Amino acid sequence: MDNIERLLLGLSASLRDEFSVASAREVRRQLEIVRDRVPFPLPGTIEQSPLRNLFDYVELKSHDAVLGRTQWLRGMLAEIDRELQSALAETQRGDLTMHDVQEIDSLLWELRDRVDTFELRDDGRWPLQCLIAYVDARMKRSLETN
């Protein structure tokens, strides 16, 4: 895991622990520092790197916080976000078993289905899809290292 990824994970945790305008402004200030170091997808492809997915998730969620949108604090959006944060924490363990991976994978498919029920313009749909993709990539990376 590189320094930018560590920073983004820390910023994500910061938003999770204190979802306020002030903390979101600080998160956004720190995102500006690394913005140019997070690669965009190659032209002609829609596939984003895991790091880009994590960056987009943190950026979009912090944007909502700056605007005072509270849907990240309660309801289905908050519930899915918490479940994804929990799955992410699982992928960061160094001793995942095949059973753990299967459970995380099943959860990710369930959460994808729930996110797909959101309207296309719903706030939260794209950031959650980005976080799902990042958690999926982390899970696959942990498989490769075990």
Short mmCIF file of N, CA and C in Angstrom, two decimals:
data_model
loop_
_atom_site.label_atom_id
_atom_site.label_comp_id
_atom_site.label_asym_id
_atom_site.label_seq_id
_atom_site.Cartn_x
_atom_site.Cartn_y
_atom_site.Cartn_z
N MET A 1 0.85 -1.16 0.00
CA MET A 1 0.00 0.00 0.00
C MET A 1 0.90 1.24 0.00
N ASP A 2 0.61 2.16 -0.89
CA ASP A 2 1.46 3.34 -0.97
C ASP A 2 0.94 4.47 -0.06
N ASN A 3 1.71 5.54 -0.01
CA ASN A 3 1.37 6.66 0.88
C ASN A 3 0.06 7.34 0.52
N ILE A 4 -0.22 7.46 -0.78
CA ILE A 4 -1.47 8.11 -1.19
C ILE A 4 -2.66 7.26 -0.75
N GLU A 5 -2.55 5.96 -0.94
CA GLU A 5 -3.64 5.07 -0.53
C GLU A 5 -3.86 5.16 0.98
N ARG A 6 -2.78 5.17 1.75
CA ARG A 6 -2.89 5.32 3.21
C ARG A 6 -3.59 6.63 3.57
N LEU A 7 -3.18 7.70 2.89
CA LEU A 7 -3.80 9.00 3.14
C LEU A 7 -5.30 8.95 2.83
N LEU A 8 -5.66 8.39 1.69
CA LEU A 8 -7.08 8.32 1.30
C LEU A 8 -7.88 7.47 2.29
N LEU A 9 -7.31 6.38 2.74
CA LEU A 9 -8.00 5.55 3.74
C LEU A 9 -8.18 6.33 5.05
N GLY A 10 -7.17 7.10 5.42
CA GLY A 10 -7.28 7.93 6.62
C GLY A 10 -8.34 9.01 6.46
N LEU A 11 -8.41 9.61 5.28
CA LEU A 11 -9.42 10.64 5.02
C LEU A 11 -10.82 10.03 5.03
N SER A 12 -10.94 8.84 4.50
CA SER A 12 -12.22 8.13 4.52
C SER A 12 -12.65 7.87 5.97
N ALA A 13 -11.71 7.41 6.78
CA ALA A 13 -12.00 7.16 8.20
C ALA A 13 -12.38 8.45 8.90
N SER A 14 -11.73 9.54 8.54
CA SER A 14 -12.03 10.84 9.13
C SER A 14 -13.47 11.24 8.83
N LEU A 15 -13.91 11.04 7.60
CA LEU A 15 -15.30 11.36 7.25
C LEU A 15 -16.28 10.44 7.96
N ARG A 16 -15.88 9.19 8.13
CA ARG A 16 -16.75 8.24 8.83
C ARG A 16 -16.91 8.64 10.29
N ASP A 17 -15.81 9.06 10.91
CA ASP A 17 -15.83 9.38 12.34
C ASP A 17 -16.43 10.75 12.64
N GLU A 18 -16.25 11.70 11.71
CA GLU A 18 -16.80 13.04 11.94
C GLU A 18 -17.28 13.61 10.61
N PHE A 19 -18.54 13.40 10.32
CA PHE A 19 -19.14 13.87 9.07
C PHE A 19 -19.68 15.28 9.31
N SER A 20 -18.79 16.25 9.15
CA SER A 20 -19.19 17.64 9.38
C SER A 20 -18.61 18.51 8.26
N VAL A 21 -19.12 19.70 8.15
CA VAL A 21 -18.61 20.63 7.14
C VAL A 21 -17.14 20.93 7.39
N ALA A 22 -16.77 21.17 8.64
CA ALA A 22 -15.39 21.50 8.96
C ALA A 22 -14.43 20.35 8.62
N SER A 23 -14.79 19.13 9.02
CA SER A 23 -13.89 18.01 8.73
C SER A 23 -13.84 17.74 7.22
N ALA A 24 -14.95 17.92 6.55
CA ALA A 24 -14.98 17.70 5.10
C ALA A 24 -14.12 18.73 4.37
N ARG A 25 -14.11 19.96 4.85
CA ARG A 25 -13.26 20.98 4.22
C ARG A 25 -11.78 20.60 4.37
N GLU A 26 -11.42 20.08 5.53
CA GLU A 26 -10.03 19.66 5.74
C GLU A 26 -9.70 18.46 4.84
N VAL A 27 -10.63 17.54 4.72
CA VAL A 27 -10.44 16.39 3.83
C VAL A 27 -10.22 16.88 2.40
N ARG A 28 -11.04 17.81 1.96
CA ARG A 28 -10.93 18.32 0.60
C ARG A 28 -9.62 19.08 0.38
N ARG A 29 -9.15 19.77 1.40
CA ARG A 29 -7.86 20.46 1.31
C ARG A 29 -6.74 19.44 1.09
N GLN A 30 -6.80 18.34 1.81
CA GLN A 30 -5.78 17.30 1.66
C GLN A 30 -5.91 16.56 0.33
N LEU A 31 -7.13 16.42 -0.18
CA LEU A 31 -7.32 15.79 -1.49
C LEU A 31 -6.66 16.61 -2.59
N GLU A 32 -6.72 17.93 -2.48
CA GLU A 32 -6.11 18.80 -3.47
C GLU A 32 -4.61 18.55 -3.58
N ILE A 33 -3.99 18.21 -2.48
CA ILE A 33 -2.54 17.98 -2.47
C ILE A 33 -2.16 16.78 -3.32
N VAL A 34 -3.01 15.75 -3.34
CA VAL A 34 -2.67 14.51 -4.06
C VAL A 34 -3.44 14.34 -5.36
N ARG A 35 -4.36 15.25 -5.66
CA ARG A 35 -5.23 15.10 -6.84
C ARG A 35 -4.46 14.73 -8.11
N ASP A 36 -3.37 15.41 -8.39
CA ASP A 36 -2.63 15.18 -9.63
C ASP A 36 -1.82 13.88 -9.61
N ARG A 37 -1.74 13.23 -8.48
CA ARG A 37 -0.97 11.99 -8.38
C ARG A 37 -1.85 10.74 -8.43
N VAL A 38 -3.16 10.95 -8.59
CA VAL A 38 -4.09 9.82 -8.68
C VAL A 38 -4.50 9.69 -10.15
N PRO A 39 -4.11 8.60 -10.80
CA PRO A 39 -4.33 8.48 -12.25
C PRO A 39 -5.80 8.36 -12.64
N PHE A 40 -6.13 9.00 -13.75
CA PHE A 40 -7.43 8.83 -14.37
C PHE A 40 -7.38 7.59 -15.26
N PRO A 41 -8.54 7.04 -15.63
CA PRO A 41 -8.53 5.90 -16.55
C PRO A 41 -7.88 6.29 -17.88
N LEU A 42 -7.30 5.30 -18.53
CA LEU A 42 -6.72 5.52 -19.85
C LEU A 42 -7.81 5.92 -20.84
N PRO A 43 -7.49 6.75 -21.82
CA PRO A 43 -8.49 7.10 -22.84
C PRO A 43 -9.03 5.84 -23.52
N GLY A 44 -10.31 5.83 -23.77
CA GLY A 44 -10.92 4.69 -24.44
C GLY A 44 -11.34 3.57 -23.50
N THR A 45 -11.16 3.76 -22.20
CA THR A 45 -11.57 2.74 -21.24
C THR A 45 -12.36 3.40 -20.12
N ILE A 46 -13.26 2.64 -19.54
CA ILE A 46 -14.02 3.17 -18.41
C ILE A 46 -13.52 2.59 -17.09
N GLU A 47 -12.62 1.62 -17.18
CA GLU A 47 -12.10 0.96 -15.98
C GLU A 47 -11.18 1.89 -15.21
N GLN A 48 -11.51 2.10 -13.95
CA GLN A 48 -10.69 2.96 -13.10
C GLN A 48 -9.77 2.11 -12.24
N SER A 49 -8.67 2.69 -11.82
CA SER A 49 -7.78 1.99 -10.91
C SER A 49 -8.43 1.97 -9.52
N PRO A 50 -8.06 1.01 -8.69
CA PRO A 50 -8.59 1.00 -7.32
C PRO A 50 -8.29 2.32 -6.59
N LEU A 51 -7.11 2.87 -6.79
CA LEU A 51 -6.76 4.13 -6.14
C LEU A 51 -7.69 5.26 -6.60
N ARG A 52 -8.00 5.29 -7.88
CA ARG A 52 -8.92 6.32 -8.41
C ARG A 52 -10.31 6.13 -7.81
N ASN A 53 -10.75 4.88 -7.67
CA ASN A 53 -12.06 4.63 -7.07
C ASN A 53 -12.09 5.14 -5.63
N LEU A 54 -11.04 4.87 -4.88
CA LEU A 54 -11.00 5.34 -3.50
C LEU A 54 -10.98 6.87 -3.45
N PHE A 55 -10.19 7.49 -4.31
CA PHE A 55 -10.13 8.95 -4.37
C PHE A 55 -11.51 9.52 -4.67
N ASP A 56 -12.18 8.98 -5.70
CA ASP A 56 -13.50 9.50 -6.08
C ASP A 56 -14.51 9.34 -4.95
N TYR A 57 -14.46 8.20 -4.27
CA TYR A 57 -15.37 7.99 -3.13
C TYR A 57 -15.16 9.07 -2.07
N VAL A 58 -13.92 9.29 -1.66
CA VAL A 58 -13.63 10.28 -0.62
C VAL A 58 -14.00 11.68 -1.10
N GLU A 59 -13.68 11.98 -2.36
CA GLU A 59 -13.98 13.31 -2.89
C GLU A 59 -15.49 13.57 -2.93
N LEU A 60 -16.25 12.62 -3.44
CA LEU A 60 -17.69 12.81 -3.56
C LEU A 60 -18.38 12.85 -2.20
N LYS A 61 -17.94 12.00 -1.29
CA LYS A 61 -18.55 12.00 0.04
C LYS A 61 -18.22 13.29 0.78
N SER A 62 -16.99 13.77 0.65
CA SER A 62 -16.62 15.02 1.32
C SER A 62 -17.36 16.20 0.69
N HIS A 63 -17.59 16.14 -0.61
CA HIS A 63 -18.37 17.18 -1.29
C HIS A 63 -19.78 17.25 -0.70
N ASP A 64 -20.39 16.10 -0.51
CA ASP A 64 -21.73 16.06 0.11
C ASP A 64 -21.70 16.66 1.51
N ALA A 65 -20.66 16.37 2.26
CA ALA A 65 -20.56 16.90 3.63
C ALA A 65 -20.42 18.41 3.62
N VAL A 66 -19.62 18.94 2.71
CA VAL A 66 -19.44 20.39 2.62
C VAL A 66 -20.77 21.07 2.30
N LEU A 67 -21.58 20.41 1.50
CA LEU A 67 -22.89 20.96 1.15
C LEU A 67 -23.94 20.73 2.24
N GLY A 68 -23.56 20.03 3.30
CA GLY A 68 -24.48 19.79 4.40
C GLY A 68 -25.49 18.69 4.14
N ARG A 69 -25.21 17.85 3.18
CA ARG A 69 -26.12 16.72 2.89
C ARG A 69 -25.93 15.65 3.96
N THR A 70 -26.98 15.29 4.60
CA THR A 70 -26.89 14.39 5.76
C THR A 70 -27.29 12.95 5.44
N GLN A 71 -27.53 12.63 4.19
CA GLN A 71 -27.96 11.27 3.87
C GLN A 71 -26.91 10.22 4.22
N TRP A 72 -25.66 10.65 4.44
CA TRP A 72 -24.60 9.72 4.83
C TRP A 72 -24.68 9.37 6.31
N LEU A 73 -25.57 10.01 7.05
CA LEU A 73 -25.65 9.79 8.49
C LEU A 73 -26.73 8.78 8.89
N ARG A 74 -27.73 8.59 8.04
CA ARG A 74 -28.81 7.66 8.38
C ARG A 74 -29.48 7.16 7.10
N GLY A 75 -30.25 6.11 7.24
CA GLY A 75 -30.96 5.56 6.10
C GLY A 75 -30.13 4.54 5.34
N MET A 76 -30.65 4.17 4.18
CA MET A 76 -30.03 3.10 3.39
C MET A 76 -28.61 3.45 2.95
N LEU A 77 -28.38 4.69 2.55
CA LEU A 77 -27.05 5.11 2.12
C LEU A 77 -26.03 4.92 3.25
N ALA A 78 -26.40 5.37 4.43
CA ALA A 78 -25.49 5.23 5.58
C ALA A 78 -25.28 3.76 5.94
N GLU A 79 -26.33 2.98 5.84
CA GLU A 79 -26.23 1.55 6.16
C GLU A 79 -25.28 0.84 5.19
N ILE A 80 -25.43 1.10 3.89
CA ILE A 80 -24.56 0.48 2.89
C ILE A 80 -23.12 0.95 3.09
N ASP A 81 -22.95 2.23 3.36
CA ASP A 81 -21.62 2.77 3.59
C ASP A 81 -20.95 2.09 4.78
N ARG A 82 -21.68 1.90 5.87
CA ARG A 82 -21.12 1.22 7.05
C ARG A 82 -20.74 -0.23 6.72
N GLU A 83 -21.59 -0.91 5.98
CA GLU A 83 -21.29 -2.30 5.61
C GLU A 83 -20.04 -2.37 4.73
N LEU A 84 -19.91 -1.41 3.82
CA LEU A 84 -18.71 -1.38 2.98
C LEU A 84 -17.47 -1.05 3.79
N GLN A 85 -17.58 -0.14 4.72
CA GLN A 85 -16.44 0.19 5.58
C GLN A 85 -16.01 -1.04 6.39
N SER A 86 -16.98 -1.80 6.85
CA SER A 86 -16.69 -3.03 7.60
C SER A 86 -15.99 -4.06 6.70
N ALA A 87 -16.50 -4.21 5.48
CA ALA A 87 -15.87 -5.14 4.53
C ALA A 87 -14.46 -4.69 4.19
N LEU A 88 -14.27 -3.38 4.05
CA LEU A 88 -12.93 -2.85 3.78
C LEU A 88 -11.98 -3.19 4.92
N ALA A 89 -12.44 -3.03 6.14
CA ALA A 89 -11.61 -3.37 7.30
C ALA A 89 -11.22 -4.85 7.27
N GLU A 90 -12.15 -5.70 6.87
CA GLU A 90 -11.85 -7.13 6.75
C GLU A 90 -10.75 -7.39 5.72
N THR A 91 -10.81 -6.68 4.59
CA THR A 91 -9.81 -6.92 3.53
C THR A 91 -8.43 -6.46 3.96
N GLN A 92 -8.36 -5.59 4.95
CA GLN A 92 -7.06 -5.09 5.40
C GLN A 92 -6.38 -6.03 6.37
N ARG A 93 -7.12 -7.03 6.83
CA ARG A 93 -6.48 -8.06 7.66
C ARG A 93 -5.53 -8.87 6.79
N GLY A 94 -4.47 -9.32 7.34
CA GLY A 94 -3.50 -10.08 6.57
C GLY A 94 -3.78 -11.56 6.46
N ASP A 95 -4.76 -12.05 7.18
CA ASP A 95 -4.96 -13.50 7.27
C ASP A 95 -6.33 -13.95 6.74
N LEU A 96 -6.78 -13.37 5.64
CA LEU A 96 -8.07 -13.76 5.08
C LEU A 96 -8.05 -15.21 4.61
N THR A 97 -9.09 -15.92 4.98
CA THR A 97 -9.26 -17.29 4.49
C THR A 97 -10.15 -17.27 3.25
N MET A 98 -10.21 -18.37 2.57
CA MET A 98 -11.10 -18.47 1.41
C MET A 98 -12.55 -18.22 1.84
N HIS A 99 -12.90 -18.71 3.01
CA HIS A 99 -14.26 -18.48 3.53
C HIS A 99 -14.52 -16.99 3.73
N ASP A 100 -13.54 -16.27 4.29
CA ASP A 100 -13.67 -14.82 4.49
C ASP A 100 -13.89 -14.12 3.14
N VAL A 101 -13.09 -14.51 2.16
CA VAL A 101 -13.18 -13.90 0.83
C VAL A 101 -14.55 -14.16 0.22
N GLN A 102 -15.05 -15.38 0.36
CA GLN A 102 -16.37 -15.70 -0.18
C GLN A 102 -17.46 -14.87 0.50
N GLU A 103 -17.35 -14.68 1.80
CA GLU A 103 -18.34 -13.86 2.52
C GLU A 103 -18.28 -12.41 2.07
N ILE A 104 -17.09 -11.87 1.93
CA ILE A 104 -16.94 -10.49 1.47
C ILE A 104 -17.49 -10.35 0.05
N ASP A 105 -17.15 -11.30 -0.80
CA ASP A 105 -17.62 -11.26 -2.19
C ASP A 105 -19.15 -11.31 -2.24
N SER A 106 -19.76 -12.17 -1.44
CA SER A 106 -21.23 -12.26 -1.40
C SER A 106 -21.83 -10.94 -0.93
N LEU A 107 -21.23 -10.36 0.10
CA LEU A 107 -21.71 -9.08 0.61
C LEU A 107 -21.61 -8.00 -0.47
N LEU A 108 -20.50 -7.97 -1.19
CA LEU A 108 -20.33 -6.96 -2.24
C LEU A 108 -21.39 -7.11 -3.33
N TRP A 109 -21.72 -8.34 -3.70
CA TRP A 109 -22.76 -8.54 -4.71
C TRP A 109 -24.12 -8.07 -4.18
N GLU A 110 -24.39 -8.37 -2.93
CA GLU A 110 -25.65 -7.91 -2.32
C GLU A 110 -25.71 -6.38 -2.29
N LEU A 111 -24.61 -5.75 -1.91
CA LEU A 111 -24.58 -4.29 -1.84
C LEU A 111 -24.67 -3.66 -3.23
N ARG A 112 -24.05 -4.29 -4.23
CA ARG A 112 -24.18 -3.80 -5.61
C ARG A 112 -25.65 -3.78 -6.02
N ASP A 113 -26.34 -4.87 -5.70
CA ASP A 113 -27.76 -4.96 -6.05
C ASP A 113 -28.57 -3.87 -5.35
N ARG A 114 -28.26 -3.61 -4.10
CA ARG A 114 -28.98 -2.56 -3.36
C ARG A 114 -28.68 -1.18 -3.94
N VAL A 115 -27.43 -0.93 -4.27
CA VAL A 115 -27.06 0.37 -4.85
C VAL A 115 -27.72 0.54 -6.23
N ASP A 116 -27.84 -0.56 -6.96
CA ASP A 116 -28.47 -0.49 -8.29
C ASP A 116 -29.94 -0.10 -8.21
N THR A 117 -30.55 -0.21 -7.05
CA THR A 117 -31.95 0.21 -6.91
C THR A 117 -32.08 1.73 -6.78
N PHE A 118 -30.97 2.41 -6.51
CA PHE A 118 -31.00 3.87 -6.43
C PHE A 118 -31.27 4.44 -7.82
N GLU A 119 -31.93 5.56 -7.87
CA GLU A 119 -32.11 6.27 -9.14
C GLU A 119 -30.73 6.73 -9.62
N LEU A 120 -30.57 6.88 -10.93
CA LEU A 120 -29.28 7.27 -11.49
C LEU A 120 -28.78 8.60 -10.92
N ARG A 121 -29.68 9.49 -10.61
CA ARG A 121 -29.27 10.81 -10.11
C ARG A 121 -29.19 10.88 -8.59
N ASP A 122 -29.45 9.78 -7.91
CA ASP A 122 -29.40 9.79 -6.44
C ASP A 122 -27.99 10.10 -5.97
N ASP A 123 -27.91 11.04 -5.03
CA ASP A 123 -26.62 11.29 -4.39
C ASP A 123 -26.24 10.01 -3.65
N GLY A 124 -25.02 9.64 -3.76
CA GLY A 124 -24.55 8.46 -3.06
C GLY A 124 -24.34 7.25 -3.95
N ARG A 125 -25.04 7.17 -5.07
CA ARG A 125 -24.92 6.00 -5.94
C ARG A 125 -23.48 5.85 -6.45
N TRP A 126 -22.93 6.91 -7.07
CA TRP A 126 -21.60 6.81 -7.65
C TRP A 126 -20.52 6.61 -6.58
N PRO A 127 -20.53 7.38 -5.48
CA PRO A 127 -19.49 7.13 -4.47
C PRO A 127 -19.53 5.70 -3.92
N LEU A 128 -20.72 5.17 -3.71
CA LEU A 128 -20.82 3.79 -3.21
C LEU A 128 -20.31 2.79 -4.24
N GLN A 129 -20.61 3.02 -5.51
CA GLN A 129 -20.09 2.13 -6.55
C GLN A 129 -18.56 2.18 -6.58
N CYS A 130 -18.00 3.36 -6.36
CA CYS A 130 -16.55 3.49 -6.31
C CYS A 130 -15.97 2.71 -5.12
N LEU A 131 -16.63 2.83 -3.97
CA LEU A 131 -16.14 2.12 -2.79
C LEU A 131 -16.28 0.61 -2.95
N ILE A 132 -17.37 0.16 -3.55
CA ILE A 132 -17.54 -1.27 -3.82
C ILE A 132 -16.39 -1.77 -4.70
N ALA A 133 -16.07 -1.03 -5.75
CA ALA A 133 -14.99 -1.43 -6.66
C ALA A 133 -13.65 -1.45 -5.92
N TYR A 134 -13.44 -0.48 -5.04
CA TYR A 134 -12.18 -0.44 -4.30
C TYR A 134 -12.08 -1.64 -3.34
N VAL A 135 -13.15 -1.93 -2.61
CA VAL A 135 -13.14 -3.06 -1.67
C VAL A 135 -12.92 -4.37 -2.44
N ASP A 136 -13.55 -4.49 -3.59
CA ASP A 136 -13.38 -5.68 -4.42
C ASP A 136 -11.91 -5.84 -4.84
N ALA A 137 -11.29 -4.75 -5.25
CA ALA A 137 -9.88 -4.80 -5.64
C ALA A 137 -8.99 -5.14 -4.46
N ARG A 138 -9.29 -4.58 -3.29
CA ARG A 138 -8.52 -4.89 -2.07
C ARG A 138 -8.63 -6.38 -1.74
N MET A 139 -9.83 -6.91 -1.87
CA MET A 139 -10.05 -8.32 -1.58
C MET A 139 -9.21 -9.18 -2.52
N LYS A 140 -9.22 -8.84 -3.79
CA LYS A 140 -8.44 -9.61 -4.79
C LYS A 140 -6.95 -9.47 -4.51
N ARG A 141 -6.52 -8.28 -4.12
CA ARG A 141 -5.11 -8.06 -3.79
C ARG A 141 -4.69 -8.89 -2.59
N SER A 142 -5.57 -8.98 -1.60
CA SER A 142 -5.22 -9.78 -0.43
C SER A 142 -5.13 -11.26 -0.77
N LEU A 143 -5.93 -11.71 -1.73
CA LEU A 143 -5.85 -13.10 -2.20
C LEU A 143 -4.49 -13.37 -2.85
N GLU A 144 -4.02 -12.40 -3.62
CA GLU A 144 -2.75 -12.56 -4.32
C GLU A 144 -1.57 -12.63 -3.35
N THR A 145 -1.68 -11.92 -2.22
CA THR A 145 -0.57 -11.88 -1.27
C THR A 145 -0.62 -13.04 -0.28
N ASN A 146 -1.74 -13.75 -0.21
CA ASN A 146 -1.83 -14.91 0.71
C ASN A 146 -1.36 -16.17 0.05
#
